[in-house]
Tab-separated table of C-alpha atoms and ligand atoms in Angstrom:
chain	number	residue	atom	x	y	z
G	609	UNK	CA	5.928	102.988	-100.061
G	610	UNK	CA	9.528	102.883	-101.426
G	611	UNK	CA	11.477	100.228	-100.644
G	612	UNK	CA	15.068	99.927	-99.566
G	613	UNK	CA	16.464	98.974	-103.021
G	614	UNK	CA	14.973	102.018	-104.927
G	615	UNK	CA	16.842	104.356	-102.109
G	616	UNK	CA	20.006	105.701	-103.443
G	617	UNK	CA	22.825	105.811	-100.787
G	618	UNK	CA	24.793	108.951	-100.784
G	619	UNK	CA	28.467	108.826	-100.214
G	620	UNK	CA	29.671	112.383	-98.555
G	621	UNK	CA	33.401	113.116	-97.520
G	622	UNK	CA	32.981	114.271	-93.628
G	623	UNK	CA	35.334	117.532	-93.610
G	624	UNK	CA	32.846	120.323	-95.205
G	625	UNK	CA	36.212	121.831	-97.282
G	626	UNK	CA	36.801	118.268	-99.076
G	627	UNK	CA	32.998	118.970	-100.470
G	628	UNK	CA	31.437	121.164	-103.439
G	629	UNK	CA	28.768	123.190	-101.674
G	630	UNK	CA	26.629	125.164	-104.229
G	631	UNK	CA	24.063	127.516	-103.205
G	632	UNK	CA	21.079	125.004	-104.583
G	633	UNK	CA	20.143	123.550	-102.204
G	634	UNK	CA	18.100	120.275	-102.607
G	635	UNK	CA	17.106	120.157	-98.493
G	636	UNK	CA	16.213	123.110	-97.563
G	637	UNK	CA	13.429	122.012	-95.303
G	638	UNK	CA	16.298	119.742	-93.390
G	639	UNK	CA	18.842	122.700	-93.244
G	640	UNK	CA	16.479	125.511	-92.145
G	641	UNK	CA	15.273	123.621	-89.395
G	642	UNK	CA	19.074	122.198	-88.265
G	643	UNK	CA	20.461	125.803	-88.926
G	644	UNK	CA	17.582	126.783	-86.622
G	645	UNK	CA	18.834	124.444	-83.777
G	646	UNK	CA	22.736	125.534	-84.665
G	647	UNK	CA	21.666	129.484	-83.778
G	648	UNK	CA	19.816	128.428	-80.773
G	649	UNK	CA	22.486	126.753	-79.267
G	650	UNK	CA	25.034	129.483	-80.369
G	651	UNK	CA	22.964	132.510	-78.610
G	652	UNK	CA	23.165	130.371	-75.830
G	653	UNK	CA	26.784	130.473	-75.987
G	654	UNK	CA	26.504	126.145	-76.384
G	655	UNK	CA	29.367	126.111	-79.012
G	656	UNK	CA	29.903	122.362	-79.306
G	657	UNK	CA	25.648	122.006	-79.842
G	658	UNK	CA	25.934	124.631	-82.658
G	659	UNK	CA	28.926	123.491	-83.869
G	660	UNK	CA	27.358	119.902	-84.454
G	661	UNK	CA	24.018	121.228	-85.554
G	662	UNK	CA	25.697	123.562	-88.071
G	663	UNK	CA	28.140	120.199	-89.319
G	664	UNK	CA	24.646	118.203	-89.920
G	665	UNK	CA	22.915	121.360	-91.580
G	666	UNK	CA	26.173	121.090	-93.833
G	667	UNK	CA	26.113	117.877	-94.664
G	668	UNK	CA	22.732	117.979	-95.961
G	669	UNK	CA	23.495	121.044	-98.022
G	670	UNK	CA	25.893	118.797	-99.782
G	671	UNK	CA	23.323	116.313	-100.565
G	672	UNK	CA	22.496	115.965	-104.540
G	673	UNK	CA	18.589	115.277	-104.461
G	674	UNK	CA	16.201	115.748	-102.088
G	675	UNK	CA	16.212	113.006	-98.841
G	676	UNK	CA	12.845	111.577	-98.811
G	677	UNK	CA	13.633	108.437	-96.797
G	678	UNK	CA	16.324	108.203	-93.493
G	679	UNK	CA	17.500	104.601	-94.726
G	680	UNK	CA	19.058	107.199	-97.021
G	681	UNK	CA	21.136	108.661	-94.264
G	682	UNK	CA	22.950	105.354	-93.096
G	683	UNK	CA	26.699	105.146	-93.066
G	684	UNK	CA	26.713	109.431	-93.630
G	685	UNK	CA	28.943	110.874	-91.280
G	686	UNK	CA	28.244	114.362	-88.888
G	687	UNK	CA	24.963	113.206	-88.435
G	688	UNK	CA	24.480	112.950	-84.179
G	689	UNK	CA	21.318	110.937	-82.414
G	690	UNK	CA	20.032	114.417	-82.048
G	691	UNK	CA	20.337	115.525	-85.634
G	692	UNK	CA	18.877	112.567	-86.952
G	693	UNK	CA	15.558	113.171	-84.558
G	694	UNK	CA	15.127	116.028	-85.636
G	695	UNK	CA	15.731	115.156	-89.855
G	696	UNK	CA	13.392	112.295	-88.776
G	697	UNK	CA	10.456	114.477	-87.223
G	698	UNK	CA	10.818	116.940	-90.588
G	699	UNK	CA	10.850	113.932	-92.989
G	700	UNK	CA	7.436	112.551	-91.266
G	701	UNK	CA	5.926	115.621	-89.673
G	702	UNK	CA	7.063	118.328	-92.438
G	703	UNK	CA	8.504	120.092	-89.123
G	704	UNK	CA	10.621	119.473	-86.017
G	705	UNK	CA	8.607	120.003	-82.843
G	706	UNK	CA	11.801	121.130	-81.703
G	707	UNK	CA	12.409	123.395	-83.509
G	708	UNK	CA	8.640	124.885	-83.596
G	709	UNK	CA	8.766	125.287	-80.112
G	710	UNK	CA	12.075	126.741	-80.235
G	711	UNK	CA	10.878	129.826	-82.605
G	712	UNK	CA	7.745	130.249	-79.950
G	713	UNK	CA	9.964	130.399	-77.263
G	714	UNK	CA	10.032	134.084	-75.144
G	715	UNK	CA	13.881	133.561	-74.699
G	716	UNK	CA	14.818	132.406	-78.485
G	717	UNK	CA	12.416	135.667	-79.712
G	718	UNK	CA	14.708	138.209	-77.509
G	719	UNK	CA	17.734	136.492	-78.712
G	720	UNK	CA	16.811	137.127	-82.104
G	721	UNK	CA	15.873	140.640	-81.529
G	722	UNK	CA	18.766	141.974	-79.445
G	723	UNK	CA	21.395	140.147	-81.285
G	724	UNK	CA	19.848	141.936	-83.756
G	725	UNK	CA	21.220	144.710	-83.008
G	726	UNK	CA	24.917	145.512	-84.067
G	727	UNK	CA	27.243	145.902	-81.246
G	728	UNK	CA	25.108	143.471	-79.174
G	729	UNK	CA	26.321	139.471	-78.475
G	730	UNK	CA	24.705	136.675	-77.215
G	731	UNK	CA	26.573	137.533	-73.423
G	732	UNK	CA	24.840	141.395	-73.379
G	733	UNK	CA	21.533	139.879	-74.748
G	734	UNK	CA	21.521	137.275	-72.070
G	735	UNK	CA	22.258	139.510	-69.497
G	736	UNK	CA	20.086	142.014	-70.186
G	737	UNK	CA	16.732	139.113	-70.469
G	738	UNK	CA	17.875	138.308	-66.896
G	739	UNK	CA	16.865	142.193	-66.548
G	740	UNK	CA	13.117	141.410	-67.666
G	741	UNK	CA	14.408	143.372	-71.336
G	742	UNK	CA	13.137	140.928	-74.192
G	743	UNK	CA	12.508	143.924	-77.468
G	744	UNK	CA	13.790	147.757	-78.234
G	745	UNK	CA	10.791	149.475	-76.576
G	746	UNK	CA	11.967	147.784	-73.280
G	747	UNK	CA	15.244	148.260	-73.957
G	748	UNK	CA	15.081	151.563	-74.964
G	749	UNK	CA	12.724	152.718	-71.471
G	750	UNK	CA	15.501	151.059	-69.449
G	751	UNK	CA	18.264	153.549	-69.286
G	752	UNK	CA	20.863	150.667	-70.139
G	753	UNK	CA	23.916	152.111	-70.764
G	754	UNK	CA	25.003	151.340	-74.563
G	755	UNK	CA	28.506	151.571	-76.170
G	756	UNK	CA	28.912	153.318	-78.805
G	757	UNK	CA	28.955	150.564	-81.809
G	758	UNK	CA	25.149	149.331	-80.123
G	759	UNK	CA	23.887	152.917	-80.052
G	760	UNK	CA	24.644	153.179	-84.034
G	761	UNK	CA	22.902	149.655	-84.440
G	762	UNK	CA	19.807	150.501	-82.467
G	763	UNK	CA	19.350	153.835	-84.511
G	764	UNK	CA	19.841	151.921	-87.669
G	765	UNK	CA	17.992	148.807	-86.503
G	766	UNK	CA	15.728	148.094	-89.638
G	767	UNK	CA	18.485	149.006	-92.655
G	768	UNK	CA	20.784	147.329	-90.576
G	769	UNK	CA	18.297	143.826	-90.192
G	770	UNK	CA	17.253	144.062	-93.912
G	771	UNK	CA	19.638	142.181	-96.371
G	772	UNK	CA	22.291	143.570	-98.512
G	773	UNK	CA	21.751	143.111	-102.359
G	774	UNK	CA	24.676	142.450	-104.827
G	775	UNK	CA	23.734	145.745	-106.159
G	776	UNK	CA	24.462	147.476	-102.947
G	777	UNK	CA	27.264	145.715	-102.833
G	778	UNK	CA	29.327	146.496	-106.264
G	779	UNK	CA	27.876	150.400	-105.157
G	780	UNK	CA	29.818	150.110	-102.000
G	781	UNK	CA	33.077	148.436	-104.052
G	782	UNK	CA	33.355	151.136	-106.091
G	783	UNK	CA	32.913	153.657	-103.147
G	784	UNK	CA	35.855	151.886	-101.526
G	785	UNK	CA	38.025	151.810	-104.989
G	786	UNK	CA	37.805	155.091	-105.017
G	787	UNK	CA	38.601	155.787	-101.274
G	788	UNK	CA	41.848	153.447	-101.557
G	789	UNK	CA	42.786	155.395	-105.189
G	790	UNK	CA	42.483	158.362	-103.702
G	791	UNK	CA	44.729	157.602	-100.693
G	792	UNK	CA	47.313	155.049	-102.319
G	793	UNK	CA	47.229	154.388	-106.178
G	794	UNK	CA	48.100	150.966	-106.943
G	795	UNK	CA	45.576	149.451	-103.993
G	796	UNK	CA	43.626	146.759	-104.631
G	797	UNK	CA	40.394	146.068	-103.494
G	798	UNK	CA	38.809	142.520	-103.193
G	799	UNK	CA	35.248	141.445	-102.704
G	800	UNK	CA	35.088	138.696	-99.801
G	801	UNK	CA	32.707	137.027	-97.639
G	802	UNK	CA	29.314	135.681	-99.511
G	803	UNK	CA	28.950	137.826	-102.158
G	804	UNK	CA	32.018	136.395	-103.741
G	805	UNK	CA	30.601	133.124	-102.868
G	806	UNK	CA	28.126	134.153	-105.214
G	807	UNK	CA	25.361	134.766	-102.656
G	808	UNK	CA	22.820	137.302	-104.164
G	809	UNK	CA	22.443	138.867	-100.647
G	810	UNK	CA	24.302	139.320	-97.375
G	811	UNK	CA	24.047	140.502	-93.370
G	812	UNK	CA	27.188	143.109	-94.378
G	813	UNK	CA	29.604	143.556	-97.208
G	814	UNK	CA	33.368	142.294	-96.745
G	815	UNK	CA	36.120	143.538	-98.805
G	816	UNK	CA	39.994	142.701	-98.278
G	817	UNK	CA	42.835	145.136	-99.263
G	818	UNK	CA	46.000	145.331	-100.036
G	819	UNK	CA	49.290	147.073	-102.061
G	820	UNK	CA	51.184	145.003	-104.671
G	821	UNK	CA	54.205	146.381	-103.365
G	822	UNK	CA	54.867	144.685	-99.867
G	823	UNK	CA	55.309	147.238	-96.890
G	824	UNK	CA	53.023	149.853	-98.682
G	825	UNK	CA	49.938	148.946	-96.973
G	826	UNK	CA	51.109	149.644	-93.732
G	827	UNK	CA	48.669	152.883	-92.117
G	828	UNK	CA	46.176	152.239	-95.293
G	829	UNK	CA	43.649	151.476	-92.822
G	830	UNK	CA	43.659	155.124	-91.322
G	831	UNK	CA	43.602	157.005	-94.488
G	832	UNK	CA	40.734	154.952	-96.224
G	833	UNK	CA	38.741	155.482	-93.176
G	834	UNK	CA	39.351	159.273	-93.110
G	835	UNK	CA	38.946	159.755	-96.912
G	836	UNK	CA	34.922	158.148	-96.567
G	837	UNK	CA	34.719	159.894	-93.272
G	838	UNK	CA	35.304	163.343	-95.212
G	839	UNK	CA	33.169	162.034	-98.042
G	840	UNK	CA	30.461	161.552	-95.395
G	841	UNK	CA	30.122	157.768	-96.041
G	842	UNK	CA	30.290	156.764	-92.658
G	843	UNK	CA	27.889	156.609	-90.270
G	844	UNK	CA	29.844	154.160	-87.907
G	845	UNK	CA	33.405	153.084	-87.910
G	846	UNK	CA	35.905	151.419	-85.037
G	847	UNK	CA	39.424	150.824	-86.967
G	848	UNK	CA	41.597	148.614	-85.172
G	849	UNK	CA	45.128	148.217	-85.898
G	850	UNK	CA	47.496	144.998	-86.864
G	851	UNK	CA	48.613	143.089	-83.926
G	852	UNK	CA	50.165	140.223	-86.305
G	853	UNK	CA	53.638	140.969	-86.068
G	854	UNK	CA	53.954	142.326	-82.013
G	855	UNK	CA	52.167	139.382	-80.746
G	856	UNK	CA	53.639	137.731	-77.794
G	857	UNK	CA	52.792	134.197	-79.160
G	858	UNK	CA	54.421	134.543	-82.849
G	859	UNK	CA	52.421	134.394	-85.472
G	860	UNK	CA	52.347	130.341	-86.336
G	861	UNK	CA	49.266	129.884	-84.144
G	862	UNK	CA	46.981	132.566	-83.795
G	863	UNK	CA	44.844	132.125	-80.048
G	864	UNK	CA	41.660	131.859	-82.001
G	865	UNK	CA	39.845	132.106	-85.322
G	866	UNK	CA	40.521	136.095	-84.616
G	867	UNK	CA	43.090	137.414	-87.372
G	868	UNK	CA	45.165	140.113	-86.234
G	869	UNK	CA	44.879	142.437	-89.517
G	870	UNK	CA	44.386	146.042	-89.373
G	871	UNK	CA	40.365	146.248	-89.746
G	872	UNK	CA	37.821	148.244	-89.399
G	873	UNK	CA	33.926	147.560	-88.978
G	874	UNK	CA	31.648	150.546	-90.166
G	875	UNK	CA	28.658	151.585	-91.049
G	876	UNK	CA	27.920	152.745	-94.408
G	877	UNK	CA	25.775	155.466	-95.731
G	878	UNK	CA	24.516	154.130	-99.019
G	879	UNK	CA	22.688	156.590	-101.471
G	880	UNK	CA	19.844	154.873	-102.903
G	881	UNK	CA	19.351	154.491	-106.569
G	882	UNK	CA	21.283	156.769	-108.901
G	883	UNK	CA	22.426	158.988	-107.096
G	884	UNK	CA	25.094	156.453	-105.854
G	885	UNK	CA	28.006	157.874	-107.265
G	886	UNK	CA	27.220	161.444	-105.944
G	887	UNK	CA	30.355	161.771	-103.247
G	888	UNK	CA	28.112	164.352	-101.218
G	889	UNK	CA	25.345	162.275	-99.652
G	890	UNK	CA	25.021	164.607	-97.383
G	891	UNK	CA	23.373	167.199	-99.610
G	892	UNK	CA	19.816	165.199	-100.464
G	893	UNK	CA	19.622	164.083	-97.185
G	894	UNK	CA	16.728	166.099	-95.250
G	895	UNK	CA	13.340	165.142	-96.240
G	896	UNK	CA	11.131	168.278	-95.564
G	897	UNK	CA	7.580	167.459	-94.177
G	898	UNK	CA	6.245	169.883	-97.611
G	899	UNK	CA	7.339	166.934	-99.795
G	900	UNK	CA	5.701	164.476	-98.131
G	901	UNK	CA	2.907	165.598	-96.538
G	902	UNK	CA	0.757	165.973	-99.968
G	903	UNK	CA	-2.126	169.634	-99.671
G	904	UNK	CA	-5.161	166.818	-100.247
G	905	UNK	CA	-4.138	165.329	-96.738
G	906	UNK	CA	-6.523	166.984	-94.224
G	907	UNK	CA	-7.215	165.298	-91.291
G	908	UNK	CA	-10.614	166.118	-89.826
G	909	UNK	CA	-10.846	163.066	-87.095
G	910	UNK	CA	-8.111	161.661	-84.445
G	911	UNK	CA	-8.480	158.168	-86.585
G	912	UNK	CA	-7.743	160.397	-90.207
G	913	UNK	CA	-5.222	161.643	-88.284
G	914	UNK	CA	-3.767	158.436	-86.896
G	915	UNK	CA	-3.969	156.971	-90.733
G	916	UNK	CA	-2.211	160.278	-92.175
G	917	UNK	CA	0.811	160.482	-89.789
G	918	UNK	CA	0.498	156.441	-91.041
G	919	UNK	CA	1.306	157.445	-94.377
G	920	UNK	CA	3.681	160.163	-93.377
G	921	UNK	CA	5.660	157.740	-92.325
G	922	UNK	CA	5.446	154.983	-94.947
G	923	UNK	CA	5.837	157.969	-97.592
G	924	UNK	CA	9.092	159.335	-95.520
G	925	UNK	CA	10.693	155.500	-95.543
G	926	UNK	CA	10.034	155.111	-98.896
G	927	UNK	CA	11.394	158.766	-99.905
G	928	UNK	CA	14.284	158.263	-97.647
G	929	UNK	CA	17.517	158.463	-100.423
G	930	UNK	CA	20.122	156.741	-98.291
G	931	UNK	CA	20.337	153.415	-96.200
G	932	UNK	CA	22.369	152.427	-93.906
G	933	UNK	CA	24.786	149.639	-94.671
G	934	UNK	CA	27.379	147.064	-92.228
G	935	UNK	CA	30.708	147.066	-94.131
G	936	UNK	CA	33.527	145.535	-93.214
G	937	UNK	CA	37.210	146.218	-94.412
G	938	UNK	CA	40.355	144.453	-94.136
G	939	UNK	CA	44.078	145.230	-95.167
G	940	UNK	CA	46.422	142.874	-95.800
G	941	UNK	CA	49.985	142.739	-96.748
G	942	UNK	CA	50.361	141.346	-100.209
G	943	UNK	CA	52.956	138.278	-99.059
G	944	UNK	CA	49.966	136.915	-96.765
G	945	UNK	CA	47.073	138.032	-99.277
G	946	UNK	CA	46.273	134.612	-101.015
G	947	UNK	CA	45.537	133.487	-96.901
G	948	UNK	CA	43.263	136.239	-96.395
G	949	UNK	CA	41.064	135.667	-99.374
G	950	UNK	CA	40.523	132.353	-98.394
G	951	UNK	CA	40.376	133.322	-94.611
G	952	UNK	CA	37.520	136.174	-95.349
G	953	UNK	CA	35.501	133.953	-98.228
G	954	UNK	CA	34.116	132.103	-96.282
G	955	UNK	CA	31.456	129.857	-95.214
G	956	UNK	CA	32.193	130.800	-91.619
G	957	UNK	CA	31.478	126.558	-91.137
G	958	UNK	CA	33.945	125.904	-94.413
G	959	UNK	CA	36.746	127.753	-92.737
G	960	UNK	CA	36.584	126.210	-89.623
G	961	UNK	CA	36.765	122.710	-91.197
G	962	UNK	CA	39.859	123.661	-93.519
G	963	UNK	CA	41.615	124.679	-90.264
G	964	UNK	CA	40.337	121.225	-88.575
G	965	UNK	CA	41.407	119.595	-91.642
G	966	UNK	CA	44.918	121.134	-91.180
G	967	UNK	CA	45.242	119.919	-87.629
G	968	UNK	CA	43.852	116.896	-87.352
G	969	UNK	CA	44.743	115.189	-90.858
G	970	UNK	CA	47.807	117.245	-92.064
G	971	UNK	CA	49.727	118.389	-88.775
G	972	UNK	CA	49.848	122.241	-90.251
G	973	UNK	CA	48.215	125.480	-88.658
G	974	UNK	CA	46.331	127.698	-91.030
G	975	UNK	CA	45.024	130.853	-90.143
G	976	UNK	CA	43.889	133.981	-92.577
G	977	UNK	CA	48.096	134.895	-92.142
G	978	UNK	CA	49.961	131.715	-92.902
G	979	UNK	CA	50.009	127.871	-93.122
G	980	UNK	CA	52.411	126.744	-90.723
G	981	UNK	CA	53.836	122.719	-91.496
G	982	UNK	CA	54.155	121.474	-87.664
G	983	UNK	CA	56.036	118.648	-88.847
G	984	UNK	CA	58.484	120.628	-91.236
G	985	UNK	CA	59.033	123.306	-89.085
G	986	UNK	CA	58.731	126.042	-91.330
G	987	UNK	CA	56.163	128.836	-92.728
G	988	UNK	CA	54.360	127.282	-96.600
G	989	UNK	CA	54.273	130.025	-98.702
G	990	UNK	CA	51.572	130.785	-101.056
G	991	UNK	CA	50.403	133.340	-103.546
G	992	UNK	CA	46.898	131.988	-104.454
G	993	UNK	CA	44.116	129.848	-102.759
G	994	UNK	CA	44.628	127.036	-105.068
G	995	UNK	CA	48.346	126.204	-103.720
G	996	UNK	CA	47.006	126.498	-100.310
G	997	UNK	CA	44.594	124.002	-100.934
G	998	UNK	CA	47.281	121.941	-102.880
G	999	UNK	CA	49.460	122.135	-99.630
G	1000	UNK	CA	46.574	120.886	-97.473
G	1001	UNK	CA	46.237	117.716	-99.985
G	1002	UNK	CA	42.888	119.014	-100.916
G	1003	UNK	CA	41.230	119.416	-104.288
G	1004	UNK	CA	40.479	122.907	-104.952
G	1005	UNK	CA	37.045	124.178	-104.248
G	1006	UNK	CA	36.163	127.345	-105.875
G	1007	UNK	CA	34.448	130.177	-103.908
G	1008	UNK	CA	30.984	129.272	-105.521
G	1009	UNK	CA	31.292	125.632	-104.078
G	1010	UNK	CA	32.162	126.854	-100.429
G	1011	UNK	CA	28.849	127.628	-99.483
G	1012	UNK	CA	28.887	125.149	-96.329
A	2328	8DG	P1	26.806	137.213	-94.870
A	2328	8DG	O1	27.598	138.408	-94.490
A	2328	8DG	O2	26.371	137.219	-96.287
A	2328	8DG	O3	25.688	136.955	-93.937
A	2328	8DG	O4	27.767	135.917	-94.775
A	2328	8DG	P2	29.336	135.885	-94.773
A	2328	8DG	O5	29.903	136.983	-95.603
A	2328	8DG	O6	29.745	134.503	-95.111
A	2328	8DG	O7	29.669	136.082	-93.239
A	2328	8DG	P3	30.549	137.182	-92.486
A	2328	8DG	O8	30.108	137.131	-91.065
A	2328	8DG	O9	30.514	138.511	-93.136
A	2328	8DG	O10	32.001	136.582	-92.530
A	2328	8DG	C1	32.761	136.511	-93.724
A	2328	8DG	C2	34.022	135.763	-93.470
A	2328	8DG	O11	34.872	136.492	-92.634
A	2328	8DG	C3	33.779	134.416	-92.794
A	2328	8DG	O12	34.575	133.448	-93.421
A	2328	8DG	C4	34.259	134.611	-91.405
A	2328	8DG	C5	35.314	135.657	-91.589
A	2328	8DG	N1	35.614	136.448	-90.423
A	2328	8DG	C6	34.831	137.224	-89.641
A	2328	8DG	N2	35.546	137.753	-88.635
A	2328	8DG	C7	36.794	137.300	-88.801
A	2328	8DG	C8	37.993	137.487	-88.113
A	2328	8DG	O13	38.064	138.199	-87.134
A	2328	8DG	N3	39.090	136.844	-88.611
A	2328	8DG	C9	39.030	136.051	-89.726
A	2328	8DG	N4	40.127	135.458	-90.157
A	2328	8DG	N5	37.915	135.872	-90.384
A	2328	8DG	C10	36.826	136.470	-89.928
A	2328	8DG	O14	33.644	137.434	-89.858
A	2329	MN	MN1	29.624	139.002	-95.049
A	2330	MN	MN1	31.598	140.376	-92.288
């Protein structure tokens, strides 16, 4: 029994980007299960829900010890009546029934699966449950028609579903280096997204680019993409070009959270181990049956048989000298680079409070271009994240702390 006295009370700012996030987290049991809740609601396309969900998970990732008690929680801000059921149910339960019933349910299991795939949202996954398709098997026996981007992410289903490592990641930075040398000298290349939040694994790899010489970036995009294509690096790619500048509405406020830089979203074809810097993947890539299927493998009976093409297979996934890997690239003119960086860094929830806190509390419109001063009338410009944040009024947080 603890009483009320020997609880410390936490103090916590209630914008995410006015807090130091660090990847330790002292909560996790609280977060997983809120994060849980904030992904439920999002593949149902309920954005406030997961919006809310994902501000509570947040807030307890802040937290500096471990909650044991909810008089803890009074006077904390983002924490809903819902939220605080369910941190209540974890804290004297060890889980939310919510949230175990949740991860049982049909729907929230097909969601997971389909989504899985890249190419597929939570609209095509809906609709296609409606059509009795809840895995791949059905999926696969019902003819759907896919696009092109969901046909590469059903083939590469598995590499695509298991995480990216750092390591894969600095192999895949220097793959890109090169590319952007090779097409442009003087390009630089810039790790983005979690790994240079210092996360030790990822869903994809994000790097930003750009030309210290303004203007010379223009139709980088194009050639970077052809240079790994000819390499035969990429499995999957859709480029698509900058709309910043011939956008009807200008570019001081962007329609959404979309940026309008030339990008492209691929799929990578990483060589495994040291053969990474070979810049013909292509050569090692056919696994004949002879170098698998081992002379002492005879199968005499339809269940030896069963357990040999077993092994076949386990031996030809673990043989197999290439994975495939999501990648995506961004250019960006130098004069709006320091807004990128912090656009593509991430969290996805810290950038969406920054741009909050610019609207609500500073009357200024910041998107991965440009910070925009409503009041002033006039375009802030910035060559590194820390004056951005110094425009905004807010301390700086460095990438390692923006893991909201
Ligand atoms: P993960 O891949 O390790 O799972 O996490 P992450 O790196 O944080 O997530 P991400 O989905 O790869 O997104 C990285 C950042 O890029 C994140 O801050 C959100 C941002 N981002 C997109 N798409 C777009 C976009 O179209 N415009 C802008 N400005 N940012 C975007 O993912
Ligand atoms: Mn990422
Ligand atoms: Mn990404």
């Amino acid at each position: 029994q603890i009483s009320e006295a020997e609880v410390a009370l936490f103090s916590v700012s209630s914008y995410a980007c006015q807090r130091r996030t660090t990847l330790d987290n002292h909560n996790s049991n609280l977060t997983d299960a809120l994060s849980l809740l904030a992904e439920n609601a999002e593949l149902n396309n309920e954005d406030g829900r997961g919006v809310a969900f994902r501000r509570a998970a947040a807030l307890m990732k802040a937290l500096p010890t471990q909650v044991i008690s909810m008089s803890q929680l009074r006077g904390l801000p983002c924490l809903g009546e819902h939220s605080l059921r369910v941190i209540k149910d974890v804290l004297e339960n060890g889980v939310s029934s919510e949230v175990e019933s949740t991860k049982q349910s049909k729907r929230y299991k097909a969601l997971k699966i389909l989504t899985g795939i890249f190419g597929v949202g939570a609209k095509t996954a809906d609709r296609w449950i409606r059509e009795g398709i809840y895995n791949l098997e059905q999926l696969r026996d019902s003819g759907q028609t896919l696009n092109r981007a969901q046909k590469s992410g059903l083939e590469h289903y598995d590499d695509l579903n298991e995480p990216v490592t750092k390591a894969e990641a600095d192999a895949i930075g220097e793959i890109v280096q090169k590319a952007v040398d090779s097409v442009l000298t003087g390009s630089q290349v810039a790790l983005t997204g979690g790994f240079r939040r210092g996360k030790l694994t990822g869903h994809d790899v994000d790097f930003l680019i750009t030309h210290p010489e303004e203007g010379k970036e223009v139709g980088l995009m194009p050639k970077v993409v052809a240079w790994l294509e000819s390499q035969g690096f990429l499995l999957y790619q859709k480029t698509t070009r900058n709309s910043y500048l011939e956008s009807k509405d200008g570019p001081a406020r962007p329609a959404s959270n979309m940026d309008r830089f030339e990008r492209c979203f691929s799929i990578f074809k990483l060589t495994k181990g040291k053969e990474q810097e070979s810049t013909q993947p292509e050569e090692q890539n056919d696994l004949k049956t002879k170098d698998v299927l081992r002379p002492h493998m005879q199968a005499d009976t339809d269940q030896q048989l069963c357990e040999l093409s077993k092994n076949y297979q386990m031996e030809a996934a673990s043989h197999k000298i290439w994975r495939a890997v999501r990648v995506d690239l961004v250019v960006s003119p130098i004069s709006q680079f320091a807004f990128a960086v912090l656009g593509w860094t991430g969290s996805k929830l810290f950038e969406r409070e920054l741009r909050r806190w610019a609207g609500h509390e500073k009357n200024m419109s910041l998107s991965s271009h440009a910070l925009f001063d409503n009041t002033q009338n006039k375009y802030l410009r910035a060559t590194s994240e820390e004056e951005i944040f110094a425009y905004l009024g807010l301390e700086y947080i460095p990438p390692s702390e923006r893991n909201a």
